[in-house]
CSV table of C-alpha atoms in Angstrom, one decimal:
chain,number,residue,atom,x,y,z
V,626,UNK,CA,55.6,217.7,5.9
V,627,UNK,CA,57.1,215.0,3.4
V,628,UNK,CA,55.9,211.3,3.7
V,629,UNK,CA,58.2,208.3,2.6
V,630,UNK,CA,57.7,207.2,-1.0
V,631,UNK,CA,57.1,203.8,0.7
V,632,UNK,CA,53.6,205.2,1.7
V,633,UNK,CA,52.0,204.1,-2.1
V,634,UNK,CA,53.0,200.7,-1.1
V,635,UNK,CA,51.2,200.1,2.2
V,636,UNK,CA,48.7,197.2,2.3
V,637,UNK,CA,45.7,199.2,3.7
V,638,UNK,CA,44.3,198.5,7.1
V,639,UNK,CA,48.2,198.5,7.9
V,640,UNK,CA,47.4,197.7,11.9
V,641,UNK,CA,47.1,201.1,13.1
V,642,UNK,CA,45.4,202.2,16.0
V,643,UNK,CA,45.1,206.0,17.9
V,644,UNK,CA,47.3,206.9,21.1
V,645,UNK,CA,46.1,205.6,23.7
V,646,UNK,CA,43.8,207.8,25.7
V,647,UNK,CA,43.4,209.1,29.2
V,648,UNK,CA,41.5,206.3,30.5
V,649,UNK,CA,44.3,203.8,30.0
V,650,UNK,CA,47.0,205.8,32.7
V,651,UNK,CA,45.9,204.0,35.7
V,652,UNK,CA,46.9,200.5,33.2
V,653,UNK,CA,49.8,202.4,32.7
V,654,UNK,CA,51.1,203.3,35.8
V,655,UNK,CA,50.4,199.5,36.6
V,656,UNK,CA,52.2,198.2,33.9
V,657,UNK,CA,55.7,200.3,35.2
V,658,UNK,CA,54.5,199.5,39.0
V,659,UNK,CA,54.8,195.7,37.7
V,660,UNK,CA,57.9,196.4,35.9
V,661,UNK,CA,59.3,197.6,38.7
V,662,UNK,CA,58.9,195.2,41.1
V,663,UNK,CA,59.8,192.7,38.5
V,664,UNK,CA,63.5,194.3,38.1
V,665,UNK,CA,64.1,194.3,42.5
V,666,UNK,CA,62.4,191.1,42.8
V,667,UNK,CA,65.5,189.5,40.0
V,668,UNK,CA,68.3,188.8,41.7
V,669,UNK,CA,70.6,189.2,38.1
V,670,UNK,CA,69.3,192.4,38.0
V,671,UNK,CA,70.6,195.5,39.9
V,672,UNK,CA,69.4,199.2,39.2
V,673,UNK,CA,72.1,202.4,39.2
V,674,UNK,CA,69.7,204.9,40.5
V,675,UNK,CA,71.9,208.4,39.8
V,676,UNK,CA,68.9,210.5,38.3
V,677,UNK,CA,69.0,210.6,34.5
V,678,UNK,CA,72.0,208.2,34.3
V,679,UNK,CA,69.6,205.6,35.8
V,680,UNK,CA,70.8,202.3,33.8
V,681,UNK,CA,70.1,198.6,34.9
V,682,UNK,CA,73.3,195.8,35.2
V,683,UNK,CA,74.3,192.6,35.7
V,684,UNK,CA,75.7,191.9,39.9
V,685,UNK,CA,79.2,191.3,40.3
V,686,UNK,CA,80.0,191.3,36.9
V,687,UNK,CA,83.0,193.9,34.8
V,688,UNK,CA,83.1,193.4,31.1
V,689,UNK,CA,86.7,194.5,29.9
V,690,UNK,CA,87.9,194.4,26.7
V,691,UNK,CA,90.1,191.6,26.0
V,692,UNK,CA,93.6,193.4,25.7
V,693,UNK,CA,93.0,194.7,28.7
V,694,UNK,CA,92.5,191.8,30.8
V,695,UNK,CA,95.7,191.8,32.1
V,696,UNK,CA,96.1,195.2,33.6
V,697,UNK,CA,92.5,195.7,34.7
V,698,UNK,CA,93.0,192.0,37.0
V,699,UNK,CA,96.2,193.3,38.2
V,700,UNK,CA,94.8,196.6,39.2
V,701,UNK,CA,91.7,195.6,40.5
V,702,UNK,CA,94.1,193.3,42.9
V,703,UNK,CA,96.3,196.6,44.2
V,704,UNK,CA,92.5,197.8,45.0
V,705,UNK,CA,91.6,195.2,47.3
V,706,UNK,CA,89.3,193.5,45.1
V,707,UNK,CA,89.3,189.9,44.1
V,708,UNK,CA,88.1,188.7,40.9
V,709,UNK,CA,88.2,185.3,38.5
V,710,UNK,CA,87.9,185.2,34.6
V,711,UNK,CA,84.3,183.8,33.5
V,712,UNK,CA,85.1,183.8,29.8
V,713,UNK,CA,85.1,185.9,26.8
V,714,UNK,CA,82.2,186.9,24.0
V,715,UNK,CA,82.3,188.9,21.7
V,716,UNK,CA,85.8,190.7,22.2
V,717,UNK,CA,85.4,191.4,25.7
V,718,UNK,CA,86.5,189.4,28.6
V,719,UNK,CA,84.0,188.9,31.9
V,720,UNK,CA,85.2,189.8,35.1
V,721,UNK,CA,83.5,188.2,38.5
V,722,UNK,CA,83.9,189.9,41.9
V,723,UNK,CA,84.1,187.3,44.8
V,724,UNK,CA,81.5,189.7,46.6
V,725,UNK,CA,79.0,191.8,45.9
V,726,UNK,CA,80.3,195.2,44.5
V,727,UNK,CA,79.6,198.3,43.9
V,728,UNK,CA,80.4,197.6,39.9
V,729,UNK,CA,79.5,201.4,38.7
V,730,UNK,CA,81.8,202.8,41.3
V,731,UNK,CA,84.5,200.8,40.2
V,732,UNK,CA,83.9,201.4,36.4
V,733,UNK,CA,84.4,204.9,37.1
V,734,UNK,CA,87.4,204.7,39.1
V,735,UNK,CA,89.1,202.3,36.4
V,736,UNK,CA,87.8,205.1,33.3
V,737,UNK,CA,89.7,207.6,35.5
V,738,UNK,CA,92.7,208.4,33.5
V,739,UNK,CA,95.2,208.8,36.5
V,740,UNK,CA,94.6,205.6,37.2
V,741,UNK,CA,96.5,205.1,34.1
V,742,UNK,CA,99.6,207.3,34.3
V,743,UNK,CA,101.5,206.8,30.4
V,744,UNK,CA,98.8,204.4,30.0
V,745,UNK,CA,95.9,204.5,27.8
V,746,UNK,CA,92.6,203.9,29.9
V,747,UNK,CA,91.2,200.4,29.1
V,748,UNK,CA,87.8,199.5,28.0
V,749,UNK,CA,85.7,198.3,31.0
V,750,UNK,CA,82.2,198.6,31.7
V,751,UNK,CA,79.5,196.9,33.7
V,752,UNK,CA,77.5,194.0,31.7
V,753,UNK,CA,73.8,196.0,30.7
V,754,UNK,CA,70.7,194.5,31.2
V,755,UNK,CA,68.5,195.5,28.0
V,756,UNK,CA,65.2,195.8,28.3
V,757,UNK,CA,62.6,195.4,25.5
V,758,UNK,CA,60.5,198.3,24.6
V,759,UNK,CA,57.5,198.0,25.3
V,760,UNK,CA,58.6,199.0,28.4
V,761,UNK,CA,61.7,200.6,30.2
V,762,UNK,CA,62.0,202.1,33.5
V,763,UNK,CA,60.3,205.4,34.0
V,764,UNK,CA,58.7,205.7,30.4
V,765,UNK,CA,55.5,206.3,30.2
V,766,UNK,CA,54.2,203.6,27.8
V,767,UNK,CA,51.7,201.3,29.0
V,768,UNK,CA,50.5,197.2,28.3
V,769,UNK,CA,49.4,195.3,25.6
V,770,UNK,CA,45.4,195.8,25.0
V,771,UNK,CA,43.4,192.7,23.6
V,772,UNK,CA,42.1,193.6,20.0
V,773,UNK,CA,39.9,192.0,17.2
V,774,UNK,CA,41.7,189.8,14.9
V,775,UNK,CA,43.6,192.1,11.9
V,776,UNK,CA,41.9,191.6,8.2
V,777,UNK,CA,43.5,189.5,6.1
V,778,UNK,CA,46.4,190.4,4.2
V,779,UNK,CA,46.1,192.5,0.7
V,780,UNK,CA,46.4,189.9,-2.2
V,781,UNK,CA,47.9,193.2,-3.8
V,782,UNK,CA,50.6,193.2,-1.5
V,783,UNK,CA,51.4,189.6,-0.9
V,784,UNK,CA,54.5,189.7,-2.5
V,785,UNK,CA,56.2,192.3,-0.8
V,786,UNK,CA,59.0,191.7,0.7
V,787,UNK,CA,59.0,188.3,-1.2
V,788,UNK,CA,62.9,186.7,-1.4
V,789,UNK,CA,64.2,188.7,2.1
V,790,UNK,CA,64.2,187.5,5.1
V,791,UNK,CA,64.2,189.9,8.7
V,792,UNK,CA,66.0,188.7,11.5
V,793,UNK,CA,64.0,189.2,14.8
V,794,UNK,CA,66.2,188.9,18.2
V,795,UNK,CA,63.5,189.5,21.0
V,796,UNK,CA,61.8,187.5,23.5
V,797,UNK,CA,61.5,184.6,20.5
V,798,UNK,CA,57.9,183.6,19.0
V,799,UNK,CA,54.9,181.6,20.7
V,800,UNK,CA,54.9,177.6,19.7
V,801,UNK,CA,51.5,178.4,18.3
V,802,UNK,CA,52.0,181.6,16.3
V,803,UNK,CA,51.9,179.9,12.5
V,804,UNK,CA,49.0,177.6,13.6
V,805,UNK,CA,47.1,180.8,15.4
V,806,UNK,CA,48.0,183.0,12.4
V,807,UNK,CA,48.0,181.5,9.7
V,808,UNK,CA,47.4,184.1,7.0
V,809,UNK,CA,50.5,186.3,8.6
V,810,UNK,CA,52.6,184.2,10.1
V,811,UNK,CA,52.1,180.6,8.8
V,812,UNK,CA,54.7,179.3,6.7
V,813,UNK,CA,56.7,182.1,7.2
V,814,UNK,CA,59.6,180.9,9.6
V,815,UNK,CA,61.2,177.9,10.5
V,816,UNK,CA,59.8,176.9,13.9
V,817,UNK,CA,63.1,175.9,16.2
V,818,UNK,CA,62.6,174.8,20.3
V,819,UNK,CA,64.9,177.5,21.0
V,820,UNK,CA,63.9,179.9,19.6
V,821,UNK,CA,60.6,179.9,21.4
V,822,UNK,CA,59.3,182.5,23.2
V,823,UNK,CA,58.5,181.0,26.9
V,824,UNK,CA,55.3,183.3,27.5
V,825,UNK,CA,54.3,182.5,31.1
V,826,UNK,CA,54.9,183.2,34.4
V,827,UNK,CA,52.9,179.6,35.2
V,828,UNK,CA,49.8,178.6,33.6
V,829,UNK,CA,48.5,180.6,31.4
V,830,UNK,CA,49.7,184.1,32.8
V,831,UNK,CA,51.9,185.9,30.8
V,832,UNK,CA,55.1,187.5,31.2
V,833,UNK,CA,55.0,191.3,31.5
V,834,UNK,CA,56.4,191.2,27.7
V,835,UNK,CA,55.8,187.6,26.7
V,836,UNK,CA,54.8,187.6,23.0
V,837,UNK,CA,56.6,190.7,22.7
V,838,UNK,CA,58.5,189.1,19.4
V,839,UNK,CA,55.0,187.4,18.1
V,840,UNK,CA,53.8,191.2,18.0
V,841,UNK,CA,56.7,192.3,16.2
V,842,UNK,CA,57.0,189.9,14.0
V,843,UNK,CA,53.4,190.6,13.0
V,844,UNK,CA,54.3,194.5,12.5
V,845,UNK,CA,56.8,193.2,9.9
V,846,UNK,CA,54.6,190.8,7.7
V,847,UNK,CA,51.9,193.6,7.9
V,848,UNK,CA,54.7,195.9,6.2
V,849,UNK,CA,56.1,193.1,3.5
V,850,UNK,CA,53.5,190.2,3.6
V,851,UNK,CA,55.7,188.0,1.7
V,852,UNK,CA,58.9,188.4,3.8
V,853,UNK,CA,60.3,185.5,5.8
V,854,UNK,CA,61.4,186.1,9.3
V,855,UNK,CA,64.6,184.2,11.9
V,856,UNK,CA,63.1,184.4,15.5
V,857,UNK,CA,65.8,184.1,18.0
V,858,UNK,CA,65.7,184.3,21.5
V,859,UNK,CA,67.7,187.4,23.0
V,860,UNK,CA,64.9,188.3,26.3
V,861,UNK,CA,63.1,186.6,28.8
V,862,UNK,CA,59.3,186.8,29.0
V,863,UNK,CA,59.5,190.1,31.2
V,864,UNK,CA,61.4,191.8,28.8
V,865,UNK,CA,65.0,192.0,30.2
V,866,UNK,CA,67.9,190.4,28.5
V,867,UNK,CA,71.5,191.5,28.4
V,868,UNK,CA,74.2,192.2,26.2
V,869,UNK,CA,75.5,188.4,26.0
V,870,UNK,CA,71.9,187.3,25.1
V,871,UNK,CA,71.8,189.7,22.3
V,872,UNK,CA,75.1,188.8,21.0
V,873,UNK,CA,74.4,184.8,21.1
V,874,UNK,CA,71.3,185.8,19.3
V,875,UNK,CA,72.5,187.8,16.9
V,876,UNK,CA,75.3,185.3,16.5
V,877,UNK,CA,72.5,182.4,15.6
V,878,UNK,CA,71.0,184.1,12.6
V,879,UNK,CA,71.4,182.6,9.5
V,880,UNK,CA,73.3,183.7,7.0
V,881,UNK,CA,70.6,184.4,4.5
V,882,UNK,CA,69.1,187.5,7.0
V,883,UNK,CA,69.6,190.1,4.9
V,884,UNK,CA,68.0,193.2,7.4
V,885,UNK,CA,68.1,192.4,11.4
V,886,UNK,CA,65.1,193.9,13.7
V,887,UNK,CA,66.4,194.6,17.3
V,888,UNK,CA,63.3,196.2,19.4
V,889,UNK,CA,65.8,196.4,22.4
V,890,UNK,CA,67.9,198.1,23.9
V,891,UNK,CA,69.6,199.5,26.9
V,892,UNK,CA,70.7,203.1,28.2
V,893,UNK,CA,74.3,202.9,29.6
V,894,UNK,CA,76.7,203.9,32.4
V,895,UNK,CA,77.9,207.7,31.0
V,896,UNK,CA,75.9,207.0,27.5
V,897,UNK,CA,78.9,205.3,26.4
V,898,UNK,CA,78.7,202.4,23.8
V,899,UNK,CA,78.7,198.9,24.8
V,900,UNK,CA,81.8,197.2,24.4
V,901,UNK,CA,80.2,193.8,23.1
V,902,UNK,CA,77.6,195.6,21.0
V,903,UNK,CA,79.9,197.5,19.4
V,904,UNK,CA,82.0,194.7,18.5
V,905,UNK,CA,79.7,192.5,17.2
V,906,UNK,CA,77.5,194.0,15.4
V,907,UNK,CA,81.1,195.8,13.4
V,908,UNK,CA,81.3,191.8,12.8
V,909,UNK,CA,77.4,191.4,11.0
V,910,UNK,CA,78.1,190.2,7.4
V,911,UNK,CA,78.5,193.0,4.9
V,912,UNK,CA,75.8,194.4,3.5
V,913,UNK,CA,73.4,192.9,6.2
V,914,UNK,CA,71.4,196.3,7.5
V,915,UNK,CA,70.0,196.3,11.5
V,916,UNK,CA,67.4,198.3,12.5
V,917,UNK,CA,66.7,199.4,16.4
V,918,UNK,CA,64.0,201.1,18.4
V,919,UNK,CA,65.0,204.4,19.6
V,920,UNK,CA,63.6,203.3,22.9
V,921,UNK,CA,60.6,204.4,24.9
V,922,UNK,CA,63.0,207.0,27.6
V,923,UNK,CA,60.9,209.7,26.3
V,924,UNK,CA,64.1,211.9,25.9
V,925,UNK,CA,67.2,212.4,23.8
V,926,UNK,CA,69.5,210.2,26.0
V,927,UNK,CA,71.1,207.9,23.6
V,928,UNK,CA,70.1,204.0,23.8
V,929,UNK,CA,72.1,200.9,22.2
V,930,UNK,CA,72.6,199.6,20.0
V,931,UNK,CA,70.2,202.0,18.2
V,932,UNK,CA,72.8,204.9,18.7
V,933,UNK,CA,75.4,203.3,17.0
V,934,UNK,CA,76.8,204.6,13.8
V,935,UNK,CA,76.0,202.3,11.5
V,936,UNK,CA,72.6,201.1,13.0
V,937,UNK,CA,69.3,202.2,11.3
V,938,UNK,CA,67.7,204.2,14.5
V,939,UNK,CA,64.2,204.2,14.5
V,940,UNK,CA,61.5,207.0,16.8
V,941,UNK,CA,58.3,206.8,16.9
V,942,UNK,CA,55.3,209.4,16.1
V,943,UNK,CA,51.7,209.3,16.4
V,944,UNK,CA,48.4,209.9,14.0
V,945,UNK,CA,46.2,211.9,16.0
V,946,UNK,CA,43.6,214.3,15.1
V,947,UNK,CA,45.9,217.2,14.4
V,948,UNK,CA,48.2,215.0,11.7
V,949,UNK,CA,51.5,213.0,13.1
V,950,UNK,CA,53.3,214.4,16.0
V,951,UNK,CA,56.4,212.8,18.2
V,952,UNK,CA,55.1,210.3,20.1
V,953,UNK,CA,55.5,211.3,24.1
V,954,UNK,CA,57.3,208.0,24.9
V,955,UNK,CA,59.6,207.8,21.9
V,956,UNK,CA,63.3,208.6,22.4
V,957,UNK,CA,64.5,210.6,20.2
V,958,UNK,CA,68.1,212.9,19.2
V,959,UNK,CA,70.2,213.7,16.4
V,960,UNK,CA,71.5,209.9,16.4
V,961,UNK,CA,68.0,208.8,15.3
V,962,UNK,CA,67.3,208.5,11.4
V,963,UNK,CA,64.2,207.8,10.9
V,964,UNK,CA,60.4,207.3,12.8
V,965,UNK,CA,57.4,205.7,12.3
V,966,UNK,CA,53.9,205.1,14.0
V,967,UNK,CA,54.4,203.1,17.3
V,968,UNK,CA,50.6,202.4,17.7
V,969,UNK,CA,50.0,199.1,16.4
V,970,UNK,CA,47.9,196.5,16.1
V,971,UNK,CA,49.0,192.9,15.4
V,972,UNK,CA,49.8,189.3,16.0
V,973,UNK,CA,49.6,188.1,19.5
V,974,UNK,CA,49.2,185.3,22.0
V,975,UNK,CA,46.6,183.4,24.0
V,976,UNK,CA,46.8,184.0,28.1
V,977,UNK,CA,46.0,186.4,31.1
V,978,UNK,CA,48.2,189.5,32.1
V,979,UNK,CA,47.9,190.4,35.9
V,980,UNK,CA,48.8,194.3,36.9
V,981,UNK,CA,48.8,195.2,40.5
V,982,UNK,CA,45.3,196.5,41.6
V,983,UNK,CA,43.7,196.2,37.7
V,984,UNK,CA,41.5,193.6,36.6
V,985,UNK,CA,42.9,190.9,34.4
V,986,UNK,CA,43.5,191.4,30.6
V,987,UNK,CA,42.7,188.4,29.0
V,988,UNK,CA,44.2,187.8,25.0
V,989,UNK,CA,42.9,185.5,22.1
V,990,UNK,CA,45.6,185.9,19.6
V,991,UNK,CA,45.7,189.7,18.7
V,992,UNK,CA,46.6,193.3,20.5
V,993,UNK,CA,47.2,197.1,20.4
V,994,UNK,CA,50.7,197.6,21.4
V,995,UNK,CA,52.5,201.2,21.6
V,996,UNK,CA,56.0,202.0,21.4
V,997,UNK,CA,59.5,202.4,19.5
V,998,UNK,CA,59.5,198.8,19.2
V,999,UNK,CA,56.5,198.5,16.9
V,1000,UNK,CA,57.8,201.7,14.7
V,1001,UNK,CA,60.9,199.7,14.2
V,1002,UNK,CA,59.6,196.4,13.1
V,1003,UNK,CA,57.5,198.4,10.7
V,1004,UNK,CA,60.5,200.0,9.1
V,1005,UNK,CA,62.4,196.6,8.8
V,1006,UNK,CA,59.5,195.7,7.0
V,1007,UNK,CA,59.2,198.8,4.5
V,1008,UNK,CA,63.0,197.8,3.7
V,1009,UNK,CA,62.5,193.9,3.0
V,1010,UNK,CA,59.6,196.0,0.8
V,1011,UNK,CA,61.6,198.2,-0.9
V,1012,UNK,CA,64.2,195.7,-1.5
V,1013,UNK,CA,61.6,193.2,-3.5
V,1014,UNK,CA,60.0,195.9,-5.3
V,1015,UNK,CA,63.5,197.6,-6.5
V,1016,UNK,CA,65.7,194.4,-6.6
V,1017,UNK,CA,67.9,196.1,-4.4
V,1018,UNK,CA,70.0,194.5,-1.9
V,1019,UNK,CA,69.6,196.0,2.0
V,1020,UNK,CA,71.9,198.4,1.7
V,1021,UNK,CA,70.3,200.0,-1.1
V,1022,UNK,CA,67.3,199.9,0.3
V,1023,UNK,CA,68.6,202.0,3.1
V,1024,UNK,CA,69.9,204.6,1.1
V,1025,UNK,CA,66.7,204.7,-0.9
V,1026,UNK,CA,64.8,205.0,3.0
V,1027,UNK,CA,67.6,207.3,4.2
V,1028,UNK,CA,67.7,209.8,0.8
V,1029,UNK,CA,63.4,210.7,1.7
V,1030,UNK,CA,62.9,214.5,3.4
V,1031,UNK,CA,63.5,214.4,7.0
V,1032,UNK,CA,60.1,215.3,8.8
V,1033,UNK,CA,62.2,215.9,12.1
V,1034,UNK,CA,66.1,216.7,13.0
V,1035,UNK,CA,65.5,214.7,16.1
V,1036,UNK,CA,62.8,212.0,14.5
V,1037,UNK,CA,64.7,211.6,10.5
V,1038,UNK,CA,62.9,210.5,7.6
V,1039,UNK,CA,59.0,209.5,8.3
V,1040,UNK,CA,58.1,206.2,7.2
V,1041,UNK,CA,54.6,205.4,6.3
């Protein structure tokens, strides 16, 4: 079993911590229960409940592909149904019923080529809620867990990652994170008001992924101490965003992120790829690498944009007592390239999280975290390390990551 080269450069006490064990399931099944009720209780939420091509969408909305505007309007009209324009992002245009709709439904009746005699069939599909993973309906990951505060960073690695900065599009980063943590985080950003994450439900009780981003940002800085990081905002405290969020956030990093984290994701309606993903991240400056968690489905359905082509897909294992092994939760599949660890410990936020039926878990600035969004932000951080050490650009640094023995067909390279 190979490890990365990138091993040799790994500040120690690197934030690791063992699976969880069997005591933590009833947390767990309290964390989904919560999720759950969460996604009925949103009205801009609605769940397609087919088994295994369960995804979740936007009500009342069809995303079609600009050229296709036309026809798609005019045959939704011969139909019955009546729809308005509600503009246009990245290359596709959005589509309002005037009622609620059975969106899936249609989608399949408009992807139905006979619909389209001497026509080719348009691109339509409904707008995906994504979902970031520390959770996802059905997986079997669980909640945050309040830890001790991480060691201080190795003065021997302090400069890794120096010169590159990682863009991070996830729920954003707490108001207090550079103050709170200064050794990682301080100084290591440029604070914005929107690009803060909101945290709370009201008072001091967080959402069910509020500080989400503060933990991942923390995974990366652990991996390259000296990299900078661009938060932006592309989830809500729960952990549910959609694919217009995502592309306005990917839209507002600046132009001198050189590798983009995305520990988010969504499964879609017949695993196709998302129209607006697809478009813009084809659009990301050249050279400009984005990494994305495999996602915690626990199976080899593929998630976006992670299953993209010319995204960095990321799995994640575990370190237990018999050496590393797939992580239960992790998605995995021949679309993934590479894994790492998904247990983590990191930087977190102040505040209360409330589970039906468990007592409160109270936080003071640090956690244990599990899952595919953790193993990713640690490998966009072994490539702003790579690129420092090697004065390689991210693309390089890729090929460097990418040309390691894979440990798994359906895992890729192992990153340590």
């Amino acid at each position: 079993m190979a490890l990365s080269v990138l091993a040799a450069t790994a500040p120690l006490g690197a934030g690791l911590r063992a699976a969880p064990a069997a005591a933590d399931k009833d947390d767990d099944s309290a964390y989904q229960q919560a999720f759950q009720q969460a996604v009925a209780a949103d009205r801009n939420v609605r769940r397609h409940e087919v088994p295994g091509r369960e995804f979740l969408y936007r009500p009342r909305q069809l995303l079609v592909a600009n050229a296709d505007t036309e026809r798609v309007t005019a045959r939704l009209s011969s139909l019955g149904y009546q729809v308005t324009r509600g503009g246009e992002f990245a290359g596709v245009t959005r589509l309002r019923f005037d009622r609620e709709t059975d969106v899936p439904s249609v989608v399949t009746k408009l992807r139905d080529p006979r619909q389209w005699p001497n026509q080719p069939v348009p691109g339509v599909q409904p707008h995906h809620v994504l979902v970031g993973y520390g959770n996802i309906m059905g997986n079997p990951g669980g909640p945050p867990q309040a830890a001790a505060a991480l060691p201080e960073p190795d003065p021997a690695h302090g400069g890794d990652g120096a010169g590159v900065t990682v863009g991070i599009c996830d729920t954003g980063v707490w108001r207090l994170a550079a103050t709170r943590h200064p050794q990682w985080l301080g100084g290591s950003y440029l604070p914005q008001a929107d690009d803060e994450d909101p945290l709370y439900l009201y008072t001091d009780v967080l959402g069910l992924q509020g500080g989400h981003g503060t933990f991942v940002a923390g995974v990366v800085r652990q991996a390259a101490p000296g990299v900078r990081f661009d938060p932006e905002q592309a989830l809500d405290p729960t952990g549910l965003g959609d694919e217009e969020m995502l592309v306005a956030a990917l839209a507002g990093l600046g132009p001198e992120v050189s590798v983009v984290n995305l520990s988010l994701g969504c499964v879609t309606q017949d695993d196709l790829p998302p129209l607006p993903l697809v478009n813009i991240l084809a659009g990301q400056p050249q050279g400009r690498v984005v990494v994305a968690a495999a996602g915690n489905t626990g199976a080899n359905r593929p998630t976006w944009p992670a299953a993209l082509a010319d995204v960095l897909a990321v799995a994640a294992v575990s370190r237990g007592g018999t050496g590393i092994t797939p992580a239960s939760y992790s998605g995995f599949g021949s679309w993934v390239n590479a894994c790492a660890v998904g247990e983590r410990t990191s930087t977190y936020v102040d505040g209360r999280l409330l589970l039906p039926g468990r007592p409160a878990r109270l936080f003071s600035g640090f956690a244990d975290w599990a899952g595919t969004s953790f193993a990713a932000a640690h490998v966009s951080g072994r490539l702003a390390a790579l690129m420092s050490a090697g004065g390689l650009d991210a693309e390089q640094a890729r090929l460097v990551l990418l040309g390691n023995p894979q440990w798994h067909p359906d895992y890729g390279v192992l990153v340590d």
